[in-house]
PDB file of C-alpha atoms in Angstrom:
ATOM      1  CA  MET A   1      29.745  70.186 189.837  1.00  0.00           C
ATOM      2  CA  ASP A   2      31.512  71.342 192.286  1.00  0.00           C
ATOM      3  CA  VAL A   3      35.826  71.758 191.765  1.00  0.00           C
ATOM      4  CA  LEU A   4      37.841  71.761 194.555  1.00  0.00           C
ATOM      5  CA  TYR A   5      41.231  72.420 194.742  1.00  0.00           C
ATOM      6  CA  PHE A   6      43.910  71.851 197.151  1.00  0.00           C
ATOM      7  CA  ALA A   7      47.837  73.264 198.507  1.00  0.00           C
ATOM      8  CA  TRP A   8      49.385  74.472 195.966  1.00  0.00           C
ATOM      9  CA  VAL A   9      46.259  73.765 192.713  1.00  0.00           C
ATOM     10  CA  ARG A  10      44.387  76.075 194.578  1.00  0.00           C
ATOM     11  CA  GLU A  11      47.057  78.736 195.348  1.00  0.00           C
ATOM     12  CA  ARG A  12      47.619  78.881 191.479  1.00  0.00           C
ATOM     13  CA  ILE A  13      44.223  78.760 190.118  1.00  0.00           C
ATOM     14  CA  GLY A  14      43.564  81.151 193.183  1.00  0.00           C
ATOM     15  CA  LEU A  15      40.672  80.366 194.266  1.00  0.00           C
ATOM     16  CA  PRO A  16      40.148  76.582 196.689  1.00  0.00           C
ATOM     17  CA  ARG A  17      36.777  75.697 195.071  1.00  0.00           C
ATOM     18  CA  GLU A  18      34.045  77.010 191.859  1.00  0.00           C
ATOM     19  CA  ARG A  19      30.723  75.644 190.015  1.00  0.00           C
ATOM     20  CA  VAL A  20      31.460  74.237 186.364  1.00  0.00           C
ATOM     21  CA  GLU A  21      28.916  73.073 183.845  1.00  0.00           C
ATOM     22  CA  THR A  22      30.632  70.796 181.255  1.00  0.00           C
ATOM     23  CA  GLN A  23      29.542  67.897 179.198  1.00  0.00           C
ATOM     24  CA  ALA A  24      32.811  66.663 179.821  1.00  0.00           C
ATOM     25  CA  ALA A  25      32.955  62.769 179.590  1.00  0.00           C
ATOM     26  CA  THR A  26      36.344  62.204 181.666  1.00  0.00           C
ATOM     27  CA  VAL A  27      38.454  63.869 184.113  1.00  0.00           C
ATOM     28  CA  LYS A  28      40.764  63.801 181.311  1.00  0.00           C
ATOM     29  CA  ASP A  29      38.338  65.416 179.378  1.00  0.00           C
ATOM     30  CA  LEU A  30      37.444  68.073 182.435  1.00  0.00           C
ATOM     31  CA  VAL A  31      41.384  69.501 182.811  1.00  0.00           C
ATOM     32  CA  THR A  32      41.203  69.852 178.727  1.00  0.00           C
ATOM     33  CA  GLU A  33      38.362  72.353 178.834  1.00  0.00           C
ATOM     34  CA  LEU A  34      40.178  73.566 182.408  1.00  0.00           C
ATOM     35  CA  ARG A  35      43.250  74.526 180.943  1.00  0.00           C
ATOM     36  CA  ALA A  36      41.831  76.526 177.906  1.00  0.00           C
ATOM     37  CA  ARG A  37      40.078  78.825 180.143  1.00  0.00           C
ATOM     38  CA  GLU A  38      43.130  80.435 181.374  1.00  0.00           C
ATOM     39  CA  ALA A  39      46.720  80.761 181.546  1.00  0.00           C
ATOM     40  CA  ARG A  40      46.628  80.100 185.410  1.00  0.00           C
ATOM     41  CA  TYR A  41      44.844  77.178 184.643  1.00  0.00           C
ATOM     42  CA  ASP A  42      46.911  75.916 182.098  1.00  0.00           C
ATOM     43  CA  ALA A  43      49.656  76.137 184.552  1.00  0.00           C
ATOM     44  CA  ALA A  44      47.975  74.102 187.622  1.00  0.00           C
ATOM     45  CA  PHE A  45      47.185  71.113 185.462  1.00  0.00           C
ATOM     46  CA  ALA A  46      50.930  71.238 182.886  1.00  0.00           C
ATOM     47  CA  ASP A  47      51.562  68.268 184.382  1.00  0.00           C
ATOM     48  CA  THR A  48      48.971  66.189 185.568  1.00  0.00           C
ATOM     49  CA  THR A  49      51.751  63.389 186.336  1.00  0.00           C
ATOM     50  CA  ALA A  50      52.228  66.209 189.413  1.00  0.00           C
ATOM     51  CA  LEU A  51      48.316  66.007 190.647  1.00  0.00           C
ATOM     52  CA  ARG A  52      45.698  63.554 192.104  1.00  0.00           C
ATOM     53  CA  VAL A  53      42.245  63.670 191.521  1.00  0.00           C
ATOM     54  CA  ALA A  54      38.964  62.488 193.565  1.00  0.00           C
ATOM     55  CA  LEU A  55      35.719  61.822 192.826  1.00  0.00           C
ATOM     56  CA  ASP A  56      33.466  61.944 195.255  1.00  0.00           C
ATOM     57  CA  GLN A  57      35.487  62.234 197.981  1.00  0.00           C
ATOM     58  CA  VAL A  58      37.090  59.413 196.382  1.00  0.00           C
ATOM     59  CA  LEU A  59      40.504  58.513 194.957  1.00  0.00           C
ATOM     60  CA  ALA A  60      40.114  58.165 190.776  1.00  0.00           C
ATOM     61  CA  ASP A  61      42.193  58.063 188.064  1.00  0.00           C
ATOM     62  CA  PHE A  62      41.855  60.850 185.052  1.00  0.00           C
ATOM     63  CA  ASP A  63      40.609  58.291 182.393  1.00  0.00           C
ATOM     64  CA  ALA A  64      38.253  57.524 184.872  1.00  0.00           C
ATOM     65  CA  PRO A  65      34.016  59.056 183.631  1.00  0.00           C
ATOM     66  CA  LEU A  66      32.442  61.890 184.526  1.00  0.00           C
ATOM     67  CA  ALA A  67      28.706  60.620 184.552  1.00  0.00           C
ATOM     68  CA  GLY A  68      26.668  60.898 188.039  1.00  0.00           C
ATOM     69  CA  VAL A  69      29.486  62.881 189.917  1.00  0.00           C
ATOM     70  CA  ARG A  70      28.779  65.878 191.861  1.00  0.00           C
ATOM     71  CA  GLU A  71      32.459  66.535 193.365  1.00  0.00           C
ATOM     72  CA  VAL A  72      35.648  66.699 191.870  1.00  0.00           C
ATOM     73  CA  ALA A  73      38.920  67.622 193.651  1.00  0.00           C
ATOM     74  CA  PHE A  74      42.509  68.262 192.159  1.00  0.00           C
ATOM     75  CA  PHE A  75      45.201  68.468 194.141  1.00  0.00           C
ATOM     76  CA  PRO A  76      49.205  67.746 194.579  1.00  0.00           C
ATOM     77  CA  PRO A  77      49.904  63.893 196.191  1.00  0.00           C
ATOM     78  CA  MET A  78      49.104  63.615 199.602  1.00  0.00           C
ATOM     79  CA  THR A  79      51.455  64.380 202.602  1.00  0.00           C
ATOM     80  CA  GLY A  80      50.083  63.628 205.902  1.00  0.00           C
ATOM     81  CA  GLY A  81      51.477  61.242 208.649  1.00  0.00           C
TER      82      GLY A  81
ATOM     83  CA  MET B  16      37.323  52.804 216.532  1.00  0.00           C
ATOM     84  CA  PRO B  17      37.980  56.673 216.626  1.00  0.00           C
ATOM     85  CA  VAL B  18      39.056  58.884 214.451  1.00  0.00           C
ATOM     86  CA  ARG B  19      39.395  62.502 215.410  1.00  0.00           C
ATOM     87  CA  VAL B  20      40.543  65.299 212.552  1.00  0.00           C
ATOM     88  CA  GLN B  21      40.846  69.097 214.409  1.00  0.00           C
ATOM     89  CA  ASP B  22      42.940  72.110 214.407  1.00  0.00           C
ATOM     90  CA  ALA B  23      43.011  71.970 218.266  1.00  0.00           C
ATOM     91  CA  VAL B  24      46.079  70.883 220.215  1.00  0.00           C
ATOM     92  CA  PHE B  25      46.012  67.164 222.010  1.00  0.00           C
ATOM     93  CA  ASP B  26      47.822  65.827 224.812  1.00  0.00           C
ATOM     94  CA  ALA B  27      49.470  62.865 223.346  1.00  0.00           C
ATOM     95  CA  GLY B  28      50.092  60.867 226.930  1.00  0.00           C
ATOM     96  CA  ALA B  29      46.386  61.735 227.873  1.00  0.00           C
ATOM     97  CA  GLU B  30      44.971  60.361 224.988  1.00  0.00           C
ATOM     98  CA  LEU B  31      46.899  56.907 224.982  1.00  0.00           C
ATOM     99  CA  ASN B  32      46.120  57.096 228.923  1.00  0.00           C
ATOM    100  CA  ALA B  33      42.669  57.422 227.718  1.00  0.00           C
ATOM    101  CA  PHE B  34      42.742  54.784 224.308  1.00  0.00           C
ATOM    102  CA  THR B  35      44.373  52.371 226.962  1.00  0.00           C
ATOM    103  CA  GLY B  36      42.031  52.684 229.650  1.00  0.00           C
ATOM    104  CA  ALA B  37      38.719  51.565 227.412  1.00  0.00           C
ATOM    105  CA  VAL B  38      40.428  48.906 225.334  1.00  0.00           C
ATOM    106  CA  ALA B  39      38.910  45.707 226.599  1.00  0.00           C
ATOM    107  CA  GLY B  40      40.549  42.287 226.108  1.00  0.00           C
ATOM    108  CA  ALA B  41      43.783  44.140 224.859  1.00  0.00           C
ATOM    109  CA  GLY B  42      46.770  42.060 225.450  1.00  0.00           C
ATOM    110  CA  ALA B  43      49.328  45.177 223.282  1.00  0.00           C
ATOM    111  CA  VAL B  44      48.741  48.806 222.783  1.00  0.00           C
ATOM    112  CA  VAL B  45      51.089  50.415 220.345  1.00  0.00           C
ATOM    113  CA  SER B  46      51.317  54.032 219.700  1.00  0.00           C
ATOM    114  CA  PHE B  47      53.061  56.426 217.505  1.00  0.00           C
ATOM    115  CA  THR B  48      53.225  60.370 217.685  1.00  0.00           C
ATOM    116  CA  GLY B  49      54.343  62.719 214.853  1.00  0.00           C
ATOM    117  CA  ILE B  50      55.644  65.679 215.782  1.00  0.00           C
ATOM    118  CA  VAL B  51      56.372  68.884 213.559  1.00  0.00           C
ATOM    119  CA  ARG B  52      60.563  68.684 212.656  1.00  0.00           C
ATOM    120  CA  ASP B  53      62.768  71.929 212.292  1.00  0.00           C
ATOM    121  CA  VAL B  54      65.622  70.139 210.269  1.00  0.00           C
ATOM    122  CA  ASP B  55      67.356  73.447 210.176  1.00  0.00           C
ATOM    123  CA  GLY B  56      66.640  75.375 212.754  1.00  0.00           C
ATOM    124  CA  GLY B  57      64.776  77.865 210.443  1.00  0.00           C
ATOM    125  CA  LEU B  58      61.252  76.588 210.971  1.00  0.00           C
ATOM    126  CA  ARG B  59      58.445  79.053 212.101  1.00  0.00           C
ATOM    127  CA  ASP B  60      55.565  77.084 211.592  1.00  0.00           C
ATOM    128  CA  MET B  61      53.934  73.898 209.769  1.00  0.00           C
ATOM    129  CA  LEU B  62      50.727  74.583 207.928  1.00  0.00           C
ATOM    130  CA  ILE B  63      48.598  72.291 207.347  1.00  0.00           C
ATOM    131  CA  GLU B  64      45.576  71.740 204.588  1.00  0.00           C
ATOM    132  CA  HIS B  65      42.809  69.196 204.583  1.00  0.00           C
ATOM    133  CA  TYR B  66      39.797  68.256 202.778  1.00  0.00           C
ATOM    134  CA  PRO B  67      36.914  68.219 205.029  1.00  0.00           C
ATOM    135  CA  GLY B  68      34.826  65.625 204.395  1.00  0.00           C
ATOM    136  CA  MET B  69      37.445  62.751 202.626  1.00  0.00           C
ATOM    137  CA  THR B  70      39.984  63.306 205.031  1.00  0.00           C
ATOM    138  CA  GLU B  71      37.176  61.867 207.843  1.00  0.00           C
ATOM    139  CA  LYS B  72      36.126  59.395 205.330  1.00  0.00           C
ATOM    140  CA  ALA B  73      40.275  58.493 203.817  1.00  0.00           C
ATOM    141  CA  ILE B  74      41.226  57.871 207.331  1.00  0.00           C
ATOM    142  CA  THR B  75      37.756  55.526 208.935  1.00  0.00           C
ATOM    143  CA  GLY B  76      38.540  53.819 205.411  1.00  0.00           C
ATOM    144  CA  ILE B  77      42.609  52.695 206.018  1.00  0.00           C
ATOM    145  CA  VAL B  78      41.083  52.140 209.566  1.00  0.00           C
ATOM    146  CA  ALA B  79      38.983  49.203 208.465  1.00  0.00           C
ATOM    147  CA  GLU B  80      40.818  48.016 206.688  1.00  0.00           C
ATOM    148  CA  ALA B  81      43.614  47.351 208.941  1.00  0.00           C
ATOM    149  CA  ARG B  82      40.686  45.851 211.224  1.00  0.00           C
ATOM    150  CA  VAL B  83      40.681  43.458 208.594  1.00  0.00           C
ATOM    151  CA  ARG B  84      43.855  42.855 208.315  1.00  0.00           C
ATOM    152  CA  TRP B  85      44.877  41.951 211.327  1.00  0.00           C
ATOM    153  CA  ASP B  86      42.563  41.075 214.468  1.00  0.00           C
ATOM    154  CA  LEU B  87      42.689  44.492 216.624  1.00  0.00           C
ATOM    155  CA  ALA B  88      40.773  45.067 219.420  1.00  0.00           C
ATOM    156  CA  ASP B  89      40.987  49.165 219.037  1.00  0.00           C
ATOM    157  CA  ALA B  90      42.246  51.555 216.787  1.00  0.00           C
ATOM    158  CA  LEU B  91      42.775  55.756 217.491  1.00  0.00           C
ATOM    159  CA  VAL B  92      43.860  58.358 214.596  1.00  0.00           C
ATOM    160  CA  ILE B  93      43.752  62.209 215.179  1.00  0.00           C
ATOM    161  CA  HIS B  94      45.293  64.029 212.981  1.00  0.00           C
ATOM    162  CA  ARG B  95      45.919  68.494 213.438  1.00  0.00           C
ATOM    163  CA  PHE B  96      45.049  70.629 210.209  1.00  0.00           C
ATOM    164  CA  GLY B  97      45.997  74.446 210.514  1.00  0.00           C
ATOM    165  CA  GLN B  98      48.936  75.988 211.964  1.00  0.00           C
ATOM    166  CA  LEU B  99      50.978  73.875 214.209  1.00  0.00           C
ATOM    167  CA  ALA B 100      54.476  75.698 216.094  1.00  0.00           C
ATOM    168  CA  PRO B 101      57.888  72.886 215.559  1.00  0.00           C
ATOM    169  CA  GLY B 102      57.833  70.499 218.393  1.00  0.00           C
ATOM    170  CA  ALA B 103      53.972  70.480 218.353  1.00  0.00           C
ATOM    171  CA  ALA B 104      52.382  66.683 217.931  1.00  0.00           C
ATOM    172  CA  ILE B 105      51.168  66.512 214.189  1.00  0.00           C
ATOM    173  CA  MET B 106      49.112  63.260 214.730  1.00  0.00           C
ATOM    174  CA  MET B 107      48.886  59.868 216.709  1.00  0.00           C
ATOM    175  CA  VAL B 108      48.621  56.493 216.121  1.00  0.00           C
ATOM    176  CA  ALA B 109      47.414  54.288 218.365  1.00  0.00           C
ATOM    177  CA  THR B 110      46.558  50.339 218.301  1.00  0.00           C
ATOM    178  CA  ALA B 111      45.381  47.448 220.569  1.00  0.00           C
ATOM    179  CA  ALA B 112      45.736  43.766 219.691  1.00  0.00           C
ATOM    180  CA  PRO B 113      45.474  40.550 221.796  1.00  0.00           C
ATOM    181  CA  HIS B 114      48.843  40.397 220.978  1.00  0.00           C
ATOM    182  CA  ARG B 115      52.062  42.976 220.380  1.00  0.00           C
ATOM    183  CA  ALA B 116      52.574  41.253 216.692  1.00  0.00           C
ATOM    184  CA  ALA B 117      49.276  42.713 215.426  1.00  0.00           C
ATOM    185  CA  ALA B 118      49.574  45.953 217.427  1.00  0.00           C
ATOM    186  CA  PHE B 119      53.056  46.966 215.884  1.00  0.00           C
ATOM    187  CA  ALA B 120      51.545  45.620 212.156  1.00  0.00           C
ATOM    188  CA  ALA B 121      48.987  47.786 212.027  1.00  0.00           C
ATOM    189  CA  ALA B 122      50.146  51.352 213.507  1.00  0.00           C
ATOM    190  CA  ASP B 123      52.961  50.735 210.768  1.00  0.00           C
ATOM    191  CA  PHE B 124      50.612  49.832 207.921  1.00  0.00           C
ATOM    192  CA  LEU B 125      48.313  53.155 209.272  1.00  0.00           C
ATOM    193  CA  MET B 126      51.462  55.723 209.386  1.00  0.00           C
ATOM    194  CA  ASP B 127      52.112  54.386 206.037  1.00  0.00           C
ATOM    195  CA  TYR B 128      48.766  54.866 204.620  1.00  0.00           C
ATOM    196  CA  LEU B 129      48.002  57.710 206.268  1.00  0.00           C
ATOM    197  CA  LYS B 130      50.875  59.554 204.620  1.00  0.00           C
ATOM    198  CA  SER B 131      50.113  59.377 201.233  1.00  0.00           C
ATOM    199  CA  ARG B 132      46.567  58.331 201.194  1.00  0.00           C
ATOM    200  CA  ALA B 133      44.717  60.905 203.735  1.00  0.00           C
ATOM    201  CA  PRO B 134      44.104  64.324 201.947  1.00  0.00           C
ATOM    202  CA  PHE B 135      46.918  66.172 203.901  1.00  0.00           C
ATOM    203  CA  TRP B 136      49.220  68.930 203.137  1.00  0.00           C
ATOM    204  CA  LYS B 137      52.294  70.272 205.218  1.00  0.00           C
ATOM    205  CA  LYS B 138      53.718  73.682 204.356  1.00  0.00           C
ATOM    206  CA  GLU B 139      57.061  75.108 205.735  1.00  0.00           C
ATOM    207  CA  VAL B 140      57.412  78.655 206.752  1.00  0.00           C
ATOM    208  CA  THR B 141      60.640  80.232 207.448  1.00  0.00           C
ATOM    209  CA  ALA B 142      62.283  82.989 207.194  1.00  0.00           C
ATOM    210  CA  GLU B 143      62.575  83.010 203.450  1.00  0.00           C
ATOM    211  CA  GLY B 144      58.904  81.930 202.953  1.00  0.00           C
ATOM    212  CA  ALA B 145      56.696  79.305 202.621  1.00  0.00           C
ATOM    213  CA  ASP B 146      56.979  75.815 200.414  1.00  0.00           C
ATOM    214  CA  TRP B 147      54.953  72.822 200.080  1.00  0.00           C
ATOM    215  CA  VAL B 148      56.511  69.634 201.161  1.00  0.00           C
ATOM    216  CA  ALA B 149      56.284  67.371 198.321  1.00  0.00           C
ATOM    217  CA  ALA B 150      55.708  63.841 198.477  1.00  0.00           C
ATOM    218  CA  LYS B 151      58.495  61.319 198.525  1.00  0.00           C
ATOM    219  CA  ALA B 152      58.582  58.230 196.188  1.00  0.00           C
ATOM    220  CA  ALA B 153      59.562  56.202 199.011  1.00  0.00           C
ATOM    221  CA  ASP B 154      56.458  57.337 201.040  1.00  0.00           C
ATOM    222  CA  GLU B 155      54.627  55.801 198.192  1.00  0.00           C
ATOM    223  CA  ASP B 156      56.487  52.537 197.372  1.00  0.00           C
ATOM    224  CA  ALA B 157      56.311  52.189 201.251  1.00  0.00           C
ATOM    225  CA  LEU B 158      52.307  50.846 200.093  1.00  0.00           C
ATOM    226  CA  ASP B 159      53.929  48.295 198.237  1.00  0.00           C
ATOM    227  CA  ARG B 160      54.705  46.506 201.640  1.00  0.00           C
ATOM    228  CA  TRP B 161      51.229  45.638 202.113  1.00  0.00           C
ATOM    229  CA  SER B 162      49.505  44.813 198.796  1.00  0.00           C
TER     230      SER B 162
END
């Protein structure tokens, strides 16, 4: 699946998007896998209450299943308007 | 129901006149324009990042929800991204309805949801550096008014 990062999450991880091969069942499981990769991922995902997630461009929960999902995006709370 | 996400400058006055001129069956038009605010006099630029694809979908969904809740003749949302100077218009909403109560309420609703549910992130650039603008708890709480 494609994993996208925005705002300070993108800056902390150091890239805007990447292709991730994973068997993770839920968003939470994917976060655990990413955190285990490198310190920059571990730092970016240290506090998931400060993050939001979208699955195929729709806001979701960290408990949400990933079956059939093509695009996962992580970002801080939005500041539009 | 035009929704535009763009990096180009827009003329809020001209957009409002065009919107008002094209709408049929409305007795009231309400508009809001958000501008880049320089609180301490030190702001050089505001950088706005967004999530292409999701942004348009999210705004279209918010406008559709407003049209379910209120009797609107039309609605307009324009939101910029990219590099904006202090004083520049960031975004505008306009709502048209048979009566003013619906037009005011729908514009208020659209603003509350655009703030917290449309995937934009603001970064302020000053002489000291650049900082992401943190979301405010009050903005999230504002959504409770509509539930």
